[in-house]
Coordinates of C-alpha atoms and ligand atoms in Angstrom, one line a residue:
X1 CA -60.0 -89.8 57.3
X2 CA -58.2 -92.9 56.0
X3 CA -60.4 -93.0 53.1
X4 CA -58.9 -89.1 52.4
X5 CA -55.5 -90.4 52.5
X6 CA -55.9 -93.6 50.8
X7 CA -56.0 -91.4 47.7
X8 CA -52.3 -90.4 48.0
X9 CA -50.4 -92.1 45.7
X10 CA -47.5 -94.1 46.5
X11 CA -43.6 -92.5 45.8
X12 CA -42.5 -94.9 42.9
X13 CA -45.8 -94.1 40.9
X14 CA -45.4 -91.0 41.1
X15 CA -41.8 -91.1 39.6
X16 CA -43.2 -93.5 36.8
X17 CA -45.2 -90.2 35.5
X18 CA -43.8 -88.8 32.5
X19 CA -43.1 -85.3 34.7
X20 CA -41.6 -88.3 37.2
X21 CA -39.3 -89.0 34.6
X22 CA -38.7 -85.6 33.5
X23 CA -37.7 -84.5 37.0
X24 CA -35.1 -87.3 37.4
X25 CA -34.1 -86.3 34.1
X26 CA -33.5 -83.0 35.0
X27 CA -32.5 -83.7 38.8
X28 CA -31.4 -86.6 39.6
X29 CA -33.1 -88.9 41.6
X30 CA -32.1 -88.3 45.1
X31 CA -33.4 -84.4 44.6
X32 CA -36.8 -85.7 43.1
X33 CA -37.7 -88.1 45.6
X34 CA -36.6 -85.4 48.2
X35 CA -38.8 -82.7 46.5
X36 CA -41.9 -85.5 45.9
X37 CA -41.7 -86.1 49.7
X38 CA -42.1 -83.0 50.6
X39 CA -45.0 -82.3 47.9
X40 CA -46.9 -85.5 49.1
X41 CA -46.6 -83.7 53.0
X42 CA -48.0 -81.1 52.1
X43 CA -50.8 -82.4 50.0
X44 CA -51.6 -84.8 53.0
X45 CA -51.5 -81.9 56.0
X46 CA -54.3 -80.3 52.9
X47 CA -56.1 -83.3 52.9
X48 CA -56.3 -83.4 56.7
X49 CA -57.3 -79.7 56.9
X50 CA -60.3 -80.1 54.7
X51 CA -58.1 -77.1 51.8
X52 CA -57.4 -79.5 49.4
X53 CA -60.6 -82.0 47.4
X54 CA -59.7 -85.3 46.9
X55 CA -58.7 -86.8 43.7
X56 CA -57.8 -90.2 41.8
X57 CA -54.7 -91.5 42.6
X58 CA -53.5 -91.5 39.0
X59 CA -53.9 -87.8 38.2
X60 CA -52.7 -87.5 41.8
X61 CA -49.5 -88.7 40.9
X62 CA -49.0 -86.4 38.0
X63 CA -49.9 -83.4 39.3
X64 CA -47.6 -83.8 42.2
X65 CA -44.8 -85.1 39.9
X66 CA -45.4 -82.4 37.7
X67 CA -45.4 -80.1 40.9
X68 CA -42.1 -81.4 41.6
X69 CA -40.6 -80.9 38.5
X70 CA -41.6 -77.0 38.1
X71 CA -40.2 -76.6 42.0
X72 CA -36.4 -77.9 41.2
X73 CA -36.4 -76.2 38.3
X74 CA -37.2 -72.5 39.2
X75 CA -34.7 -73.8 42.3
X76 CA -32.3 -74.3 39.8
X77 CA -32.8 -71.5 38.3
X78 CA -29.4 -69.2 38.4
X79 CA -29.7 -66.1 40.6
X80 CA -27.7 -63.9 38.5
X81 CA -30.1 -63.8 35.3
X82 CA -29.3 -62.4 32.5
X83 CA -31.2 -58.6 32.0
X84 CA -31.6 -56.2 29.3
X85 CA -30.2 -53.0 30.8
X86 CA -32.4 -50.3 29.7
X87 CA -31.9 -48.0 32.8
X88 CA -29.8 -45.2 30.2
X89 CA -26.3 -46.0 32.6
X90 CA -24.4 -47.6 30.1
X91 CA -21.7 -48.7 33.3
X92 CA -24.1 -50.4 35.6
X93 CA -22.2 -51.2 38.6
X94 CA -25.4 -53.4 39.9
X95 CA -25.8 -55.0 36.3
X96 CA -22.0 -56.0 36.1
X97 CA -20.5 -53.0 34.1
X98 CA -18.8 -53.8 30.9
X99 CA -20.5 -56.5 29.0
X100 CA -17.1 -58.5 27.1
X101 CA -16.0 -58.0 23.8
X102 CA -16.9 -61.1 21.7
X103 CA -13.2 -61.6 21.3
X104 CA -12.5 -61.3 24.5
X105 CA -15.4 -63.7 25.3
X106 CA -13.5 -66.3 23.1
X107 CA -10.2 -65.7 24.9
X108 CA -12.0 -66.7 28.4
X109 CA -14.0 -69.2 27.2
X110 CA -10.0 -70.9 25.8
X111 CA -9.0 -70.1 29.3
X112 CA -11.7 -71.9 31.1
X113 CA -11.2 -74.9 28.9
X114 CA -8.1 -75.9 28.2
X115 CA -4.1 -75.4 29.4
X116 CA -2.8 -72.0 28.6
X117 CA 0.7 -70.3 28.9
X118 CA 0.0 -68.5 31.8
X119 CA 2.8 -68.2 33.6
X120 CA 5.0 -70.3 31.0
X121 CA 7.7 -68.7 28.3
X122 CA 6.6 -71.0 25.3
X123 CA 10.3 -69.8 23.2
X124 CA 12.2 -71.0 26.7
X125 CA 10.2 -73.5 27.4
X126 CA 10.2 -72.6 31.3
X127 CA 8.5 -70.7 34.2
X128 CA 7.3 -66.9 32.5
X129 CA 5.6 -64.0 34.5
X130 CA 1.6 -64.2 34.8
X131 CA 1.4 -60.5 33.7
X132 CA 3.9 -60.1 31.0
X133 CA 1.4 -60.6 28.0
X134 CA -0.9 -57.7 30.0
X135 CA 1.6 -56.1 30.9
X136 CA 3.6 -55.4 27.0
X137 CA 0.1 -54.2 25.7
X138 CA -0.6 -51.7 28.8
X139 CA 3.4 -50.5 28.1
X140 CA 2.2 -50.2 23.5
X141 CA -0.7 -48.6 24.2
X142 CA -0.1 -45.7 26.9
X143 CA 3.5 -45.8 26.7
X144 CA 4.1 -46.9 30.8
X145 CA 7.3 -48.0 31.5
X146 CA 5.9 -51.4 33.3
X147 CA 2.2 -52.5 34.5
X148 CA 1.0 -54.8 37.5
X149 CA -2.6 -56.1 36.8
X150 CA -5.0 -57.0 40.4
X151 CA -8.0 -57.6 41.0
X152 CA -9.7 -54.2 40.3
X153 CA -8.9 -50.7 40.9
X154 CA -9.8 -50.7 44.7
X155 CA -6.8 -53.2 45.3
X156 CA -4.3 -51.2 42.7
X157 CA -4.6 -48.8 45.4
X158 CA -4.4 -50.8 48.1
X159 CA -1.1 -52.4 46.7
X160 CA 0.4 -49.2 45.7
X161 CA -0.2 -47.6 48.9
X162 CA 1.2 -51.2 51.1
X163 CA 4.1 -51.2 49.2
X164 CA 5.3 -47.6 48.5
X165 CA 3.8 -46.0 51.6
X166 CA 3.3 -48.5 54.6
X167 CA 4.3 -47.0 58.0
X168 CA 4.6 -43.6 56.3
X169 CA 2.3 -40.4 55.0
X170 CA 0.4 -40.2 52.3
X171 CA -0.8 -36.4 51.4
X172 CA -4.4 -36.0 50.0
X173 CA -6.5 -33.1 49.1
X174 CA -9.6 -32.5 51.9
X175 CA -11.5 -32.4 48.4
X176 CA -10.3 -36.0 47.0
X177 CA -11.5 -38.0 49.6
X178 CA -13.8 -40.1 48.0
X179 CA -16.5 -42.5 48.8
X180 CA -17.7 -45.1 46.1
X181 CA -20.5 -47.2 46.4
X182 CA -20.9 -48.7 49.7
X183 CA -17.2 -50.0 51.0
X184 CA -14.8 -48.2 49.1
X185 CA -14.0 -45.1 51.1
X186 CA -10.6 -44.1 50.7
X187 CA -9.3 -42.7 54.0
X188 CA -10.3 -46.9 55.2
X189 CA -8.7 -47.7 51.9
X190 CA -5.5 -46.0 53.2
X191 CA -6.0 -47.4 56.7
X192 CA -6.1 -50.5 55.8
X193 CA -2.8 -50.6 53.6
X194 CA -1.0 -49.2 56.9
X195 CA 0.0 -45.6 55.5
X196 CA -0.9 -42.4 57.6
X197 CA -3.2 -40.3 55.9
X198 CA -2.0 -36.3 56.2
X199 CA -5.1 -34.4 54.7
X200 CA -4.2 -31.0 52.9
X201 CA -6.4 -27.9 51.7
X202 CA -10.0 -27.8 52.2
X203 CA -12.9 -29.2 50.7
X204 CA -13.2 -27.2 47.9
X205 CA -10.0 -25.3 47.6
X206 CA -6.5 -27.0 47.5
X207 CA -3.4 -25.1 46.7
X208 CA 0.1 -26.3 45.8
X209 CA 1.2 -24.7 48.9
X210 CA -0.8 -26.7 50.9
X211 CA 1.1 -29.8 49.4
X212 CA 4.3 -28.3 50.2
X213 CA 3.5 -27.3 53.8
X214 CA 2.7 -30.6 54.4
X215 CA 5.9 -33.0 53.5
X216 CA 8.1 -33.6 56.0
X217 CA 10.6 -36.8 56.6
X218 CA 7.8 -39.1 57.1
X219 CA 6.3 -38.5 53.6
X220 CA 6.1 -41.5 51.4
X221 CA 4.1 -40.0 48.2
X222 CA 1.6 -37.9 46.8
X223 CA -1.9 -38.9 46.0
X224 CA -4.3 -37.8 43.2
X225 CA -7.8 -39.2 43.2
X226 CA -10.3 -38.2 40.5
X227 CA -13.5 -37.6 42.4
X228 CA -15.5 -39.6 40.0
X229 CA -18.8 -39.3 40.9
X230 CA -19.0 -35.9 42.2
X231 CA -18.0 -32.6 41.5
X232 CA -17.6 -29.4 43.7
X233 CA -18.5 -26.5 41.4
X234 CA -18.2 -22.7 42.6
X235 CA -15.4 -21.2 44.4
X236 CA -12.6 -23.8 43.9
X237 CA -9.5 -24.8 43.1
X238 CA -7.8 -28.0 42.5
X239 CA -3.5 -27.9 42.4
X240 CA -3.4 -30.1 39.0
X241 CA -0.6 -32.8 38.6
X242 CA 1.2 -30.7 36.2
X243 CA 1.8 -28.4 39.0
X244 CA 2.6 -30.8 41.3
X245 CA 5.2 -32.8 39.9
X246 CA 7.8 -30.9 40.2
X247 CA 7.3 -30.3 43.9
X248 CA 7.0 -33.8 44.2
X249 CA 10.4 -34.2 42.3
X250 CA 12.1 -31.5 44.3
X251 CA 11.3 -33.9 47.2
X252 CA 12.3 -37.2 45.2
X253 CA 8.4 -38.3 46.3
X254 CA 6.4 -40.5 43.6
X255 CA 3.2 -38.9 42.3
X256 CA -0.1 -41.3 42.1
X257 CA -3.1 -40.9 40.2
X258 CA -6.1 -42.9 40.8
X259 CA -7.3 -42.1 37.4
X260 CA -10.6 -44.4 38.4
X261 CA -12.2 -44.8 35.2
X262 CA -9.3 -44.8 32.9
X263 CA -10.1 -44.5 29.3
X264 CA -7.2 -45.7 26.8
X265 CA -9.0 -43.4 23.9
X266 CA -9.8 -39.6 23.3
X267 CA -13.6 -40.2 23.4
X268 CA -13.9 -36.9 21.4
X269 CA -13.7 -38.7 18.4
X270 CA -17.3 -40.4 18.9
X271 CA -18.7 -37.1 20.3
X272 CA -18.4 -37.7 23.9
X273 CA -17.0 -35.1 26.1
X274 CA -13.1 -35.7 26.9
X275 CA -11.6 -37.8 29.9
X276 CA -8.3 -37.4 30.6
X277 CA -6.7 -40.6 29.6
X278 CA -4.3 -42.8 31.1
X279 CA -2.0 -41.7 28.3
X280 CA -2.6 -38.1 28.9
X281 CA -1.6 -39.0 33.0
X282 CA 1.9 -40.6 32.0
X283 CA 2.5 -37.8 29.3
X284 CA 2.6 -35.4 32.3
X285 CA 4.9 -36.7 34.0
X286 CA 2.5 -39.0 37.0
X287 CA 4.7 -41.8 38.1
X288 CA 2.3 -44.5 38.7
X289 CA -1.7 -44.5 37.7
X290 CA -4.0 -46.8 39.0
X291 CA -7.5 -47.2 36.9
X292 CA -10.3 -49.9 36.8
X293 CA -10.5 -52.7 33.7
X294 CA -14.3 -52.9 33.9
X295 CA -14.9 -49.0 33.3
X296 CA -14.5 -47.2 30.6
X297 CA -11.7 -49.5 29.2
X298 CA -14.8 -52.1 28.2
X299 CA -13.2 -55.1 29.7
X300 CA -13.5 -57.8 32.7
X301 CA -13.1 -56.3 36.1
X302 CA -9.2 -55.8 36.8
X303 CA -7.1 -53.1 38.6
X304 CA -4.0 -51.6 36.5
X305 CA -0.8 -50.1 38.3
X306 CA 1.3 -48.7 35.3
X307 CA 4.2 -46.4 35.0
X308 CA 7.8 -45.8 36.5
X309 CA 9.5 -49.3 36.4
X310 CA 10.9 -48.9 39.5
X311 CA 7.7 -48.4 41.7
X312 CA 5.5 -50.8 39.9
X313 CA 8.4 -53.5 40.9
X314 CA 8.1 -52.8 44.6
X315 CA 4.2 -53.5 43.7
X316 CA 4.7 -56.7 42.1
X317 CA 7.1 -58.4 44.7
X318 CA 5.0 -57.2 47.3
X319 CA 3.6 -60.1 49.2
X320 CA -0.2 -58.4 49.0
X321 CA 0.1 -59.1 45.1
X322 CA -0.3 -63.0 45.4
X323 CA -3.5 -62.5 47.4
X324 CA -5.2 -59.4 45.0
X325 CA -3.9 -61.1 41.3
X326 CA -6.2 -61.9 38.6
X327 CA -7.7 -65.3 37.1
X328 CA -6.2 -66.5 34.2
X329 CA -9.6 -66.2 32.4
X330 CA -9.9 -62.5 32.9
X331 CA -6.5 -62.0 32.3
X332 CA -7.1 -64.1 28.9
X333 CA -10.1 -61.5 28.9
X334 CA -8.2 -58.1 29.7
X335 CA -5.1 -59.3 26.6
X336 CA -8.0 -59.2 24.0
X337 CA -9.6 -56.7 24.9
X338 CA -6.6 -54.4 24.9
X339 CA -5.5 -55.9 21.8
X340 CA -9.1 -54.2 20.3
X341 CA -7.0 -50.8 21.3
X342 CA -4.6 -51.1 18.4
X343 CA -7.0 -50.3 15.9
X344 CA -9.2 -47.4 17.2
X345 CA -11.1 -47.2 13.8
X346 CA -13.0 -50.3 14.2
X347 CA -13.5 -50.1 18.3
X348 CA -16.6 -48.9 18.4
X349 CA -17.6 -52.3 16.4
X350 CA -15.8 -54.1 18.9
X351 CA -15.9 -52.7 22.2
X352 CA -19.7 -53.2 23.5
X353 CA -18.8 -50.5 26.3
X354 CA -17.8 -47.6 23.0
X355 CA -20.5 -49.1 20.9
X356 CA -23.2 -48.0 23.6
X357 CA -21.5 -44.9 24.6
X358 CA -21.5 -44.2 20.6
X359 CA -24.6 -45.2 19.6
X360 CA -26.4 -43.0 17.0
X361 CA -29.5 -41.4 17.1
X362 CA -30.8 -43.2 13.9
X363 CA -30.1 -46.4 15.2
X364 CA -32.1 -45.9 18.8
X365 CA -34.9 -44.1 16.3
X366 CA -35.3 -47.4 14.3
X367 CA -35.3 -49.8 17.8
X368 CA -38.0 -47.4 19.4
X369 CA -40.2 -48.3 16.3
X370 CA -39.7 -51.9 16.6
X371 CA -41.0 -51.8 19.8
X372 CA -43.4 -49.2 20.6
X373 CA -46.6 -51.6 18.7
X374 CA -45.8 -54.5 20.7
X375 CA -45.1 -52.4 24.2
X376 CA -48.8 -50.0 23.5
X377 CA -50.4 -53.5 22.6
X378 CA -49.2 -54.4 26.4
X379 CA -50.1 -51.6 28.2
X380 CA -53.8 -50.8 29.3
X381 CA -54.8 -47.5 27.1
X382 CA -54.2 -45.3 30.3
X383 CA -50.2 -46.6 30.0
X384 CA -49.3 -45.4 26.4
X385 CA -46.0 -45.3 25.5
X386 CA -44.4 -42.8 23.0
X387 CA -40.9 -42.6 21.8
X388 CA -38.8 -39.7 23.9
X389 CA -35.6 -37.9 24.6
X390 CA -34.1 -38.6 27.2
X391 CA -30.8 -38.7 29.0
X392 CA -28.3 -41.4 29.4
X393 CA -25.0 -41.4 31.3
X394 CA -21.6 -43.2 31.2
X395 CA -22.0 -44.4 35.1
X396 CA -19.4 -45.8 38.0
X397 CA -17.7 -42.8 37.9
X398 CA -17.0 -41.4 35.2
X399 CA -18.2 -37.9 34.0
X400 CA -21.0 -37.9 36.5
X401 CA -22.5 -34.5 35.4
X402 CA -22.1 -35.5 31.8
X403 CA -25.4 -36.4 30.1
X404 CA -25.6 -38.4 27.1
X405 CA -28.5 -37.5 24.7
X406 CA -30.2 -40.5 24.2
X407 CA -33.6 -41.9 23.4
X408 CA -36.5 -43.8 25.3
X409 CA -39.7 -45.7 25.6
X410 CA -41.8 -43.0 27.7
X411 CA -44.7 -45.0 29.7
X412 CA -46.2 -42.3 31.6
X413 CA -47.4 -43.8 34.9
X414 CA -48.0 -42.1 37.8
X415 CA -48.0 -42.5 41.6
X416 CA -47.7 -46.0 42.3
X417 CA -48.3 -47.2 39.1
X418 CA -44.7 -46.5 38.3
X419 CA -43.1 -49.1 40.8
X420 CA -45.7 -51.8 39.3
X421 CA -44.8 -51.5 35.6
X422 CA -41.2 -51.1 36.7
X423 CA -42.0 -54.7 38.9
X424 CA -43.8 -56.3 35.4
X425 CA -40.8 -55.7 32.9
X426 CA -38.9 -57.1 35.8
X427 CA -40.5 -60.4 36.0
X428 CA -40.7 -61.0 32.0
X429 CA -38.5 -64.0 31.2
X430 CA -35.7 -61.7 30.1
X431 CA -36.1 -58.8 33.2
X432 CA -36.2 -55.6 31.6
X433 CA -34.5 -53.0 34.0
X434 CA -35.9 -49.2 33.4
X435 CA -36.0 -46.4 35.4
X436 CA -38.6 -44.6 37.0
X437 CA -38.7 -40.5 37.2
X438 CA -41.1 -38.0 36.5
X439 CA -44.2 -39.6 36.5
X440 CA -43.0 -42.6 33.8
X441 CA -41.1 -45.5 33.5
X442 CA -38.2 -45.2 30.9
X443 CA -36.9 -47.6 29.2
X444 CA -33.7 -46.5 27.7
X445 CA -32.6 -47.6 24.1
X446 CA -28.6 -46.6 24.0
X447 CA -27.8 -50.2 25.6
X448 CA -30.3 -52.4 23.5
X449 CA -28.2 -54.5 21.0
X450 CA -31.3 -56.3 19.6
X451 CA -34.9 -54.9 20.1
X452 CA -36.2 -58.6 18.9
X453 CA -35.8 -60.5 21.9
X454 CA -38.0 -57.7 24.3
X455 CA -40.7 -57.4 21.4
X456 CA -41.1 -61.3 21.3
X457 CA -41.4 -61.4 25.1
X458 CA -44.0 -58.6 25.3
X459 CA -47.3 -60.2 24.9
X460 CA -46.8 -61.7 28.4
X461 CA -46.7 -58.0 30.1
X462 CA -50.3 -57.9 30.3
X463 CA -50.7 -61.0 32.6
X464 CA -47.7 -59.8 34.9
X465 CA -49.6 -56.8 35.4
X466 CA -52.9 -58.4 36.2
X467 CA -51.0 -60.0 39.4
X468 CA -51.5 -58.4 42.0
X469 CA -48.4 -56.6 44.2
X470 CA -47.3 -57.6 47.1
X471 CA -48.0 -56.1 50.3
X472 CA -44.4 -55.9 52.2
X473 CA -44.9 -58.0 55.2
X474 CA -45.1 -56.1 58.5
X475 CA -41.6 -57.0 60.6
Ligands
PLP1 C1 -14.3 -46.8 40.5 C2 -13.2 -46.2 41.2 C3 -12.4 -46.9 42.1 C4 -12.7 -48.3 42.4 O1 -12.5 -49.1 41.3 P1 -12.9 -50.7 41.2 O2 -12.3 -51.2 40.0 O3 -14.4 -50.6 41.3 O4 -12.4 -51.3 42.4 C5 -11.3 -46.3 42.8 N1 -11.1 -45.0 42.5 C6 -11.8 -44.2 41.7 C7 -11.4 -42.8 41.5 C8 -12.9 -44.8 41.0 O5 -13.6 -44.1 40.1

């Protein structure tokens, strides 16, 4: 037994290995050691059990030191890795939604590292407001009287609703209240900000009349909400804000639209099917719209409040607004991003989120190409891929019947075979996230940017598919 365990080598010989040296390198010393420990328990407990042959001390010590090394660094390794997103949803809620425009990218990254005139009036040389810069390009580009930036759209309403309509009613169609992925559920939303919601119409039928049965003294506002990610389709109707306005005028009650998705642009002019903009909202007449900054706008998550002066005011000095504001490196973010707005001709260069959404069919054509030799050489013979149309949306929210023709990589896999290809293009270096549906895996071209970085990662599919799965452990 002894004998066995004479053959561990000691701590600081270990450390003296070049993988030792690496480690600390890499580590720090206190993290290596603690990491070496542990590898030299367990290699002792082996020795002990009979699992694990003896060796020489000297290669001892570098196995274990090189042991160490590859066990802080995959700890190391960030959690949130980057992915190529080829699911075809070009708004991936799960895979962060808008990617940043390179100039926005440089305006965080002059955020993150150095002073900034946030809140500071550079031609007074005192105090400014955090939102003004924001705030002046929202006003240019839709033409709102004033704007009040949070932290995403979820708190817009959340403010809107605390300051205009706390202790009061708030009237919603039966067929507008939403639910969004997971929390967001807006009769809670509505709870939470201390307004009484007074449900009108039905599910699928609202009429103006049902608005106008409903307000009484206790009415604080009107509320819109664009049901985003379903639709009721049928027998239906749906009292547009047009029609509403002037009831809600007659009544001297603000009209809100949660416009949720919030495009700045007529996407018609790159082929996509229309979304009422923001601009479209204010042109009506709405006096305050709430929409997201992450959407279809293309920029960092962020919640807009723009329109009447007045009400967007009560927003800002509302004590809620300290606690929901935005960093100053997405707000850096959301003022050049916006800025992209003023010239529409070159946005789709710009804007990742339009590029994608844009993308020709000559330009997915050419990508397939590049990769199609390098995935078939990957895939056993039974697994051949072949270049096919499929369907891509815009995702979280907006147009959720709208398909976008789009192009794929087809590998037709059926049964289970589907979840382990799917689980191999996630392990590769840089996960590739697809889709699985009819009997295939898809792998969707409109977000690729660069099909070089997959191809060059492809020879290691094989191997990843060679492991085998794992069984999920019985609770
Ligand atoms: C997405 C969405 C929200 C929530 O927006 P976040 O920016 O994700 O908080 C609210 N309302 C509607 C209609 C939406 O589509």
């Amino acid at each position: 037994m002894q004998s066995k365990l004479s053959t561990l080598p000691p701590l600081h010989e270990i450390v003296q290995t070049p993988a030792g040296r690496a480690c600390v390198e890499a580590h720090g010393h206190a993290a290596s050691l603690a990491c070496i420990r542990e590898l030299l328990d367990e290699y002792r407990q082996q020795l002990l059990a009979g699992t694990a042959e003896a060796e020489d001390r000297e290669s001892a010590a570098r196995r274990v030191a090189g042991a160490a090394l590859e066990r802080l660094d995959s700890r190391s390794a960030p959690a949130m890795r980057r992915v190529l997103n080829m699911t075809g949803t070009v708004l991936h809620t799960n895979l962060g939604r808008a990617v940043y425009a390179p100039r926005a990218v440089e305006a965080a990254n002059r955020a993150m590292t150095g002073p900034l005139a946030l809140e500071y009036d550079l031609d007074a040389g005192r105090r400014g407001q955090r939102d003004d810069a924001v705030q002046a390009l929202v006003a240019e580009i839709t033409g709102a009287e004033a704007a009040c930036i949070v932290n995403n759209n979820a708190a817009a309403i959340l403010l809107v609703l605390a300051a205009l309509a706390h202790g009061r009613e708030t009237i919603v169609s039966r067929g507008e209240l939403i639910e969004i992925g997971g929390s967001f559920r807006m009769p809670q939303i509505m709870e939470s900000a201390g307004t009484r919601l007074r449900e009108v119409g039905t599910t699928n039928r609202t009429h103006l009349r049902d608005y106008e049965g409903a307000i009484g003294p206790d009415t604080a506002l009107l509320l819109k909400v664009h049901p985003s990610n379903y639709q009721v389709l049928g027998f239906t109707h749906e009292t547009r804000c047009p029609d509403l306005l002037p009831v809600a005028r007659r009544h001297g009650l603000p009209l809100v639209d949660d416009l949720g998705s919030g495009t700045l642009v007529d996407l018609s002019r790159w082929g996509l099917p229309h979304e009422r903009s923001v601009q479209d909202a204010l042109a009506e007449g709405v006096d305050l719209v709430t929409f997201s900054g992450d959407k279809l706008l293309g920029g960092p998550q962020a919640g807009f409040i723009a329109g009447r002066r007045d009400l967007v005011e009560r927003c800002a000095k509302h004590p809620l607004k300290r606690a929901l504001r935005l960093d100053k490196v997405r707000l850096a973010a959301l003022e050049a991003t916006l800025a992209l707005y003023r010239d529409p001709d070159r946005l789709a260069d710009r804007l990742p989120t339009l590029r994608h959404l844009a993308r020709r069919p000559d330009e997915m054509q050419a990508m397939a190409q590049a990769i199609l030799p390098a995935l078939a050489a990957a895939l056993p013979a039974d697994h051949a891929p072949e270049i096919a149309a499929s369907q891509a949306q815009i995702g979280s929210g907006a147009l959720p019947l709208e398909k976008l023709p789009s192009l794929a990589l087809r590998i037709p896999a059926p049964g289970a075979s589907g979840e382990r290809i799917a689980r191999a293009l996630r392990r590769l270096p840089l996960p590739v996230i697809g889709r699985i549906a009819e009997g295939a895996v898809w792998l969707d071209l409109r977000c690729l940017d660069d099909p070089q970085p997959l191809v060059e990662q492809l020879p290691g599919l094989a191997a990843l598919l060679a492991e085998p799965t794992p069984t999920k452990e019985l609770p």
